[in-house]
PDB file of C-alpha atoms in Angstrom:
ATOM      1  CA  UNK G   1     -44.722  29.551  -0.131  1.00  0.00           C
ATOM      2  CA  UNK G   2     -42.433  32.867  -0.592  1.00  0.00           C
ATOM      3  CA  UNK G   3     -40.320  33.502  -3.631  1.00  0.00           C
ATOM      4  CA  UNK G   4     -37.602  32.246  -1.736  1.00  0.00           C
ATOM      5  CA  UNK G   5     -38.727  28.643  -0.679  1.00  0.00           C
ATOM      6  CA  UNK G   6     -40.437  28.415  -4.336  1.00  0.00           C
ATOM      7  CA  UNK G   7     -36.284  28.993  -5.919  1.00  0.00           C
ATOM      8  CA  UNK G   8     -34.464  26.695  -3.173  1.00  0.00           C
ATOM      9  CA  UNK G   9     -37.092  24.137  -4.185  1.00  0.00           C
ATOM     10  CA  UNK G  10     -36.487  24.714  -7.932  1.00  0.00           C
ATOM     11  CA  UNK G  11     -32.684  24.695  -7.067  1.00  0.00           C
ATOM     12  CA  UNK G  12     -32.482  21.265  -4.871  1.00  0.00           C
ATOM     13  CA  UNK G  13     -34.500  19.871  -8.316  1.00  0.00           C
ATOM     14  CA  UNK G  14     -32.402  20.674 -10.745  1.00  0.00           C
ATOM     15  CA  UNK G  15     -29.143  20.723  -9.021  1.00  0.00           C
ATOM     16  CA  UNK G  16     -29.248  17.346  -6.516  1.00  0.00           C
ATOM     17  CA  UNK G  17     -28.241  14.804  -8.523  1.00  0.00           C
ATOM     18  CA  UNK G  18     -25.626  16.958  -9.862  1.00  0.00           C
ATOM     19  CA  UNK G  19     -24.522  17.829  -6.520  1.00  0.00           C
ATOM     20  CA  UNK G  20     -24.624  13.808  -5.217  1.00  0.00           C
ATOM     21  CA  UNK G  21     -22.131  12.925  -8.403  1.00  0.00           C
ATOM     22  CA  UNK G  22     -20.080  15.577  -7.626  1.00  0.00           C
ATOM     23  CA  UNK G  23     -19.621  14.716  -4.381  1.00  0.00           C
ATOM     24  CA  UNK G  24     -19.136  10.826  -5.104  1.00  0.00           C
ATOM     25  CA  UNK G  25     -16.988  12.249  -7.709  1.00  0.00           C
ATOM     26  CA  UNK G  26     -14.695  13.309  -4.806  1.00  0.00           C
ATOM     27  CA  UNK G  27     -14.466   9.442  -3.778  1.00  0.00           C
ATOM     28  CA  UNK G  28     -16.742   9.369  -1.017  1.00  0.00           C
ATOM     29  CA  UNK G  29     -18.555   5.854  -0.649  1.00  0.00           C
ATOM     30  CA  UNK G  30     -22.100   5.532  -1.980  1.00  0.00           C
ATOM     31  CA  UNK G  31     -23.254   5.305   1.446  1.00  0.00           C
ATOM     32  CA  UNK G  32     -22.402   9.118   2.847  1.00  0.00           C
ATOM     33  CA  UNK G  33     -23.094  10.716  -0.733  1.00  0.00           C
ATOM     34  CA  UNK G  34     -26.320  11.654   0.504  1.00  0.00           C
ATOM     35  CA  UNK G  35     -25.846  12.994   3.764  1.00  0.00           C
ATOM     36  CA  UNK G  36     -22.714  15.024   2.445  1.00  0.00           C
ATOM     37  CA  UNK G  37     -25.615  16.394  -0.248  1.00  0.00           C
ATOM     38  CA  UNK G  38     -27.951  17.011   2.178  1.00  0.00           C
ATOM     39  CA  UNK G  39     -25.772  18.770   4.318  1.00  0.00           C
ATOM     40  CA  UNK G  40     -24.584  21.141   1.528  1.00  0.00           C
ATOM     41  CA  UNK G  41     -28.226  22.207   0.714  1.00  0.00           C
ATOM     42  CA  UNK G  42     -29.105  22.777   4.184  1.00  0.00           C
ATOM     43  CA  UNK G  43     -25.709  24.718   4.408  1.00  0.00           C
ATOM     44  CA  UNK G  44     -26.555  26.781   1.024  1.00  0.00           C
ATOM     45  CA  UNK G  45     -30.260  27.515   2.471  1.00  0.00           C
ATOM     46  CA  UNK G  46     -29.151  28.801   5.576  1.00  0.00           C
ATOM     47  CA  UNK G  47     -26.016  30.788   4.047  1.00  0.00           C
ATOM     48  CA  UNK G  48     -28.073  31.582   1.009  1.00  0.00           C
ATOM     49  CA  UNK G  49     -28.211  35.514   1.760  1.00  0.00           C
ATOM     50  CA  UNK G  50     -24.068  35.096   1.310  1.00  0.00           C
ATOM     51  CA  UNK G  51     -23.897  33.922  -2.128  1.00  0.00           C
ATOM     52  CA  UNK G  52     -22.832  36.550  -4.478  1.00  0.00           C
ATOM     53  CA  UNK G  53     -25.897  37.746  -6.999  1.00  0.00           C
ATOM     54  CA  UNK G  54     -23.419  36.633 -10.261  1.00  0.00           C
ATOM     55  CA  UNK G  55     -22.411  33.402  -9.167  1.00  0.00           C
ATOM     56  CA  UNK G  56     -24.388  30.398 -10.445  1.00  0.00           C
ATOM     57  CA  UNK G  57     -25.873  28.349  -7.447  1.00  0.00           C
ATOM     58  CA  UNK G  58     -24.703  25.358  -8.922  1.00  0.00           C
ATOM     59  CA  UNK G  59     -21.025  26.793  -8.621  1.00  0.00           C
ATOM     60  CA  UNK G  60     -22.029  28.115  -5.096  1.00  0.00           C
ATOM     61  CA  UNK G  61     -23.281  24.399  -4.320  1.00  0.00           C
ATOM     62  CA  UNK G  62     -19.960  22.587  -5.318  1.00  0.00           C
ATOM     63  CA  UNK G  63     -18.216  25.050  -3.601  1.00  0.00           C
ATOM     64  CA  UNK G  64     -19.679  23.971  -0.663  1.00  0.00           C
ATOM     65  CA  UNK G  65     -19.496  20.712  -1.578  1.00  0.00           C
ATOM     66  CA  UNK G  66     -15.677  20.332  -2.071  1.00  0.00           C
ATOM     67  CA  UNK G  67     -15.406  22.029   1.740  1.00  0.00           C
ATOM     68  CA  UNK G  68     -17.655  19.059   2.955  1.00  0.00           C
ATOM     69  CA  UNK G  69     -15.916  16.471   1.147  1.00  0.00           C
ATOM     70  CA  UNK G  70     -12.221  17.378   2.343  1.00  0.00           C
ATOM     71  CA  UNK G  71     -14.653  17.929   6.033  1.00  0.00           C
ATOM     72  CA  UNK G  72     -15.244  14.299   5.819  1.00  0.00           C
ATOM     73  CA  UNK G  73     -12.112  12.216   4.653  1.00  0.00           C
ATOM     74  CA  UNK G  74     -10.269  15.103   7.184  1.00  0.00           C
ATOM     75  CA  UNK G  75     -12.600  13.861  10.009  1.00  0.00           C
ATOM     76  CA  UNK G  76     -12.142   9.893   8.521  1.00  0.00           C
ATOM     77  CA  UNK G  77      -8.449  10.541   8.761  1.00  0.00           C
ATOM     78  CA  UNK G  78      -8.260  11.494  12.034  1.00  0.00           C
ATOM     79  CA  UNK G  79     -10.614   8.710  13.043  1.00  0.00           C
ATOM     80  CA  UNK G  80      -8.444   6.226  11.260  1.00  0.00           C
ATOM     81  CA  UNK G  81      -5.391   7.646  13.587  1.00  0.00           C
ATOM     82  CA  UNK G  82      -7.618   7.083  16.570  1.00  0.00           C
ATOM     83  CA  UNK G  83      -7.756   3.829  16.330  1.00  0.00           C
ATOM     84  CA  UNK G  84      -4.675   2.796  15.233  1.00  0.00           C
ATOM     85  CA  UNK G  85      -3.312   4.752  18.586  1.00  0.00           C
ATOM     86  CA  UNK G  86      -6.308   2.731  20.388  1.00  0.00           C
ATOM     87  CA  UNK G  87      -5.039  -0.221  19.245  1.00  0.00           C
ATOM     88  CA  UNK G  88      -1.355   0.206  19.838  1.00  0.00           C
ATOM     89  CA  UNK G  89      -2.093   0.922  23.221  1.00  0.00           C
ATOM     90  CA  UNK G  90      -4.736  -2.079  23.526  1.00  0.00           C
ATOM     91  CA  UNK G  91      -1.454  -4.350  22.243  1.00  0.00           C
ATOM     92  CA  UNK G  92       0.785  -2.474  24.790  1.00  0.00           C
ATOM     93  CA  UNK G  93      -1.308  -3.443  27.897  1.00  0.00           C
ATOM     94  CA  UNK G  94      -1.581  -6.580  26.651  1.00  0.00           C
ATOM     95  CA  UNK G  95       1.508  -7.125  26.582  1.00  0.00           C
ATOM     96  CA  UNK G  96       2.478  -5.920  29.856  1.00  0.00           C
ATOM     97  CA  UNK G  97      -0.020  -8.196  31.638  1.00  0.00           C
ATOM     98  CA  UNK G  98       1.641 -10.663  31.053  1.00  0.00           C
ATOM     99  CA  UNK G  99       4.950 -12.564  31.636  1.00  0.00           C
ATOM    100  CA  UNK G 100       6.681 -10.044  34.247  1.00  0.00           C
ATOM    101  CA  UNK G 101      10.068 -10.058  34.593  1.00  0.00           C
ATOM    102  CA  UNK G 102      12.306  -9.076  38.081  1.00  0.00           C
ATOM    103  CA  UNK G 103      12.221  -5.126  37.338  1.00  0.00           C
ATOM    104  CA  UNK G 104       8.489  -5.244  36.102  1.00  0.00           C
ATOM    105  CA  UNK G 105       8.977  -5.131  32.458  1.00  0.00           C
ATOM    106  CA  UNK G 106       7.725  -7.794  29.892  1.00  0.00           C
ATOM    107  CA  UNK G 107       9.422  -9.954  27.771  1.00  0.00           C
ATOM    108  CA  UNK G 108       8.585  -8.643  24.879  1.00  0.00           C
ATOM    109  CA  UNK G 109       9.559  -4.842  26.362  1.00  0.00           C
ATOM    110  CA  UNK G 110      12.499  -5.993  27.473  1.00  0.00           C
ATOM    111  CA  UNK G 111      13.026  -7.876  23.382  1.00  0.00           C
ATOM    112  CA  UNK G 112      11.841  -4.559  22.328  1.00  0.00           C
ATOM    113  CA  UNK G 113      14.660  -2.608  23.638  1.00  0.00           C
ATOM    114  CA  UNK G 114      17.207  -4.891  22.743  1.00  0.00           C
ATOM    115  CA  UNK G 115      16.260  -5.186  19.011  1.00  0.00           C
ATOM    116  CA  UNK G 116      15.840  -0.684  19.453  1.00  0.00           C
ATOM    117  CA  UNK G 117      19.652  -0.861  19.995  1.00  0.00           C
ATOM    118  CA  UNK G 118      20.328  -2.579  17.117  1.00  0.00           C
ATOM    119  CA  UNK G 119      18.565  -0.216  14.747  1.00  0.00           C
ATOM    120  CA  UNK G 120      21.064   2.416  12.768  1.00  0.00           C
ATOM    121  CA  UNK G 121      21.059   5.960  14.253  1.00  0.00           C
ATOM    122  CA  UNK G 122      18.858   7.201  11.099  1.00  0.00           C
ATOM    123  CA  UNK G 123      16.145   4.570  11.820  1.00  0.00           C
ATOM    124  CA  UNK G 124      15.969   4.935  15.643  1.00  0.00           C
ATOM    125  CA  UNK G 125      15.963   8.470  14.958  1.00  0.00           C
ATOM    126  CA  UNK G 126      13.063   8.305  12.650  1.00  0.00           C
ATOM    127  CA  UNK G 127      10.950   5.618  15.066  1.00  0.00           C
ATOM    128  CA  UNK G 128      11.230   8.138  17.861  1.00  0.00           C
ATOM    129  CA  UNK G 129      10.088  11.057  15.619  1.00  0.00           C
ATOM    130  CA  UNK G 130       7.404   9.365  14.794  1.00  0.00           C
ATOM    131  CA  UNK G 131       5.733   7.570  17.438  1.00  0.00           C
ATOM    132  CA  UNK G 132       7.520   9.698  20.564  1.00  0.00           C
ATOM    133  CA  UNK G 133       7.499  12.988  19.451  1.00  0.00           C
ATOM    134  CA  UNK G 134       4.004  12.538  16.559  1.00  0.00           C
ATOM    135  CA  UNK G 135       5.409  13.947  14.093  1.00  0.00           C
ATOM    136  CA  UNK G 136       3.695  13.641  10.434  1.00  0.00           C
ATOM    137  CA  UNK G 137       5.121  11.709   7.486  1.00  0.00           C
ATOM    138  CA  UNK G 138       5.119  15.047   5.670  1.00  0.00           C
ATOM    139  CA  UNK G 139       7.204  17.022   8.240  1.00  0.00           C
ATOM    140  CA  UNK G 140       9.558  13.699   8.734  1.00  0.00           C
ATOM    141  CA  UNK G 141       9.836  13.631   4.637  1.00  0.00           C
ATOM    142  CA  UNK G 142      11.139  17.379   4.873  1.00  0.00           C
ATOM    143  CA  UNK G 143      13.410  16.397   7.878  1.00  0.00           C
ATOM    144  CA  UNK G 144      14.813  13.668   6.413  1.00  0.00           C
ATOM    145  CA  UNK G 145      14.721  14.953   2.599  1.00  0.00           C
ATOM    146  CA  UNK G 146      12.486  11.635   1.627  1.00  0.00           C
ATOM    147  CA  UNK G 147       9.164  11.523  -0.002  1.00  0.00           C
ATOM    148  CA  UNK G 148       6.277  10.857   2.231  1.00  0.00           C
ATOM    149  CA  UNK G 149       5.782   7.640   0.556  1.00  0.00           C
ATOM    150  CA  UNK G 150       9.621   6.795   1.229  1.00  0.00           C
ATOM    151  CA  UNK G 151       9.373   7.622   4.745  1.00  0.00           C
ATOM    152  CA  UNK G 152       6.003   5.437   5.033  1.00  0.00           C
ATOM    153  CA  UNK G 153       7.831   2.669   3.224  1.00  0.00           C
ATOM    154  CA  UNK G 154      10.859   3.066   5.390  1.00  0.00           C
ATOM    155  CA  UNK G 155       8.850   3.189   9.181  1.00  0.00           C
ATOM    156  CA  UNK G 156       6.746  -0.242   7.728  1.00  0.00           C
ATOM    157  CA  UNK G 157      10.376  -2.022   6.981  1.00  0.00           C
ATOM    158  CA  UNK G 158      11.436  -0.899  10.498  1.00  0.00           C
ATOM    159  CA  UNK G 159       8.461  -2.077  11.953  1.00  0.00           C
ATOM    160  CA  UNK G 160       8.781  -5.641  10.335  1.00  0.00           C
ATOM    161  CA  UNK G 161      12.390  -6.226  11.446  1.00  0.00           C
ATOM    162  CA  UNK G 162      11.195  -4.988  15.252  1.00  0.00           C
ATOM    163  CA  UNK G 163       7.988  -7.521  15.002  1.00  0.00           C
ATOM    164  CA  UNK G 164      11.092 -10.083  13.291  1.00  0.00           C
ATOM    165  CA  UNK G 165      13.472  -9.678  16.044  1.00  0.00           C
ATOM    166  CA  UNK G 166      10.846  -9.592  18.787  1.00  0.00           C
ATOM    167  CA  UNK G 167       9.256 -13.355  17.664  1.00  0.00           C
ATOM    168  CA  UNK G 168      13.097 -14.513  16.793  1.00  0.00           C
ATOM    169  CA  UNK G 169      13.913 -13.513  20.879  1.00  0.00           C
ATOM    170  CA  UNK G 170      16.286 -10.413  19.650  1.00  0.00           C
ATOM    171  CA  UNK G 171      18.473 -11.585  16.297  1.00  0.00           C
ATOM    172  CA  UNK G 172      18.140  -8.969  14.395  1.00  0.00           C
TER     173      UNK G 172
END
């Protein structure tokens, strides 16, 4: 064993379970604390020729650490978007199986656009931002000088009333 592996071993003893609560400190489950950990020591061995000589490892470790904790709710964020998309498109093609209408369209299209027209300008406006054009709660809050959580709020009210008027065959 070389000086080397003799101080990463010392290291990964003393500074593991350290490292582990740290990173379930960040609010990741129980269940990926240990493979985030893992994956910062095998990060700080390879990149261990970087560290600055007067920084503490244990202050180089939860450096890393923090990076691979925003990594993974960044990367469980987007995942979470996937599949809401997937599913909103699963729900669209089911819906246009069934019950055609002359032109093509579905009943429930056809409801769809009819409770759209009755929305206010603001609140079509904001559906279209949203779900045409992707546009992120934080850059609608700027846009339309709300809070993200507003704007969040507002798009689940608008939602309801569509799912409302779509199930009450267009009173909204």
């Amino acid at each position: 064993m070389t000086n080397w592996d003799k101080e990463f071993e010392e290291i990964l003893g003393t500074c593991q379970s350290h490292i582990r609560a740290y990173v379930a400190g960040f609010g990741v489950p129980f269940y990926h604390t240990d493979d985030i950990a893992q994956d910062v020591f095998i990060h700080y061995f390879k990149e261990f020729s970087k560290k600055p000589d007067d920084v503490e490892p244990i202050r180089w470790l939860k450096g890393i650490a923090k990076n691979y904790c925003l990594r993974y709710f960044d990367d469980l964020k987007k995942e979470k978007s996937k599949n809401e998309k997937l599913k909103l498109i699963a729900s669209l093609m089911e819906g246009a199986k069934s019950d055609f209408q002359e032109e093509g369209e579905t009943k429930k299209v056809a409801l769809l656009k009819v409770c759209l027209s009755k929305l206010s300008d603001k609140n079509l406006q904001l559906i279209k931002m949203k779900y045409e054009d992707g546009h992120s709660y934080q850059k609608l809050s700027n846009i339309f000088d709300l809070s993200s959580q507003a704007v969040g709020m507002l798009l689940l009210r608008i939602r309801n009333s569509l799912k409302k008027c779509i199930k009450g065959g267009a009173l909204l």
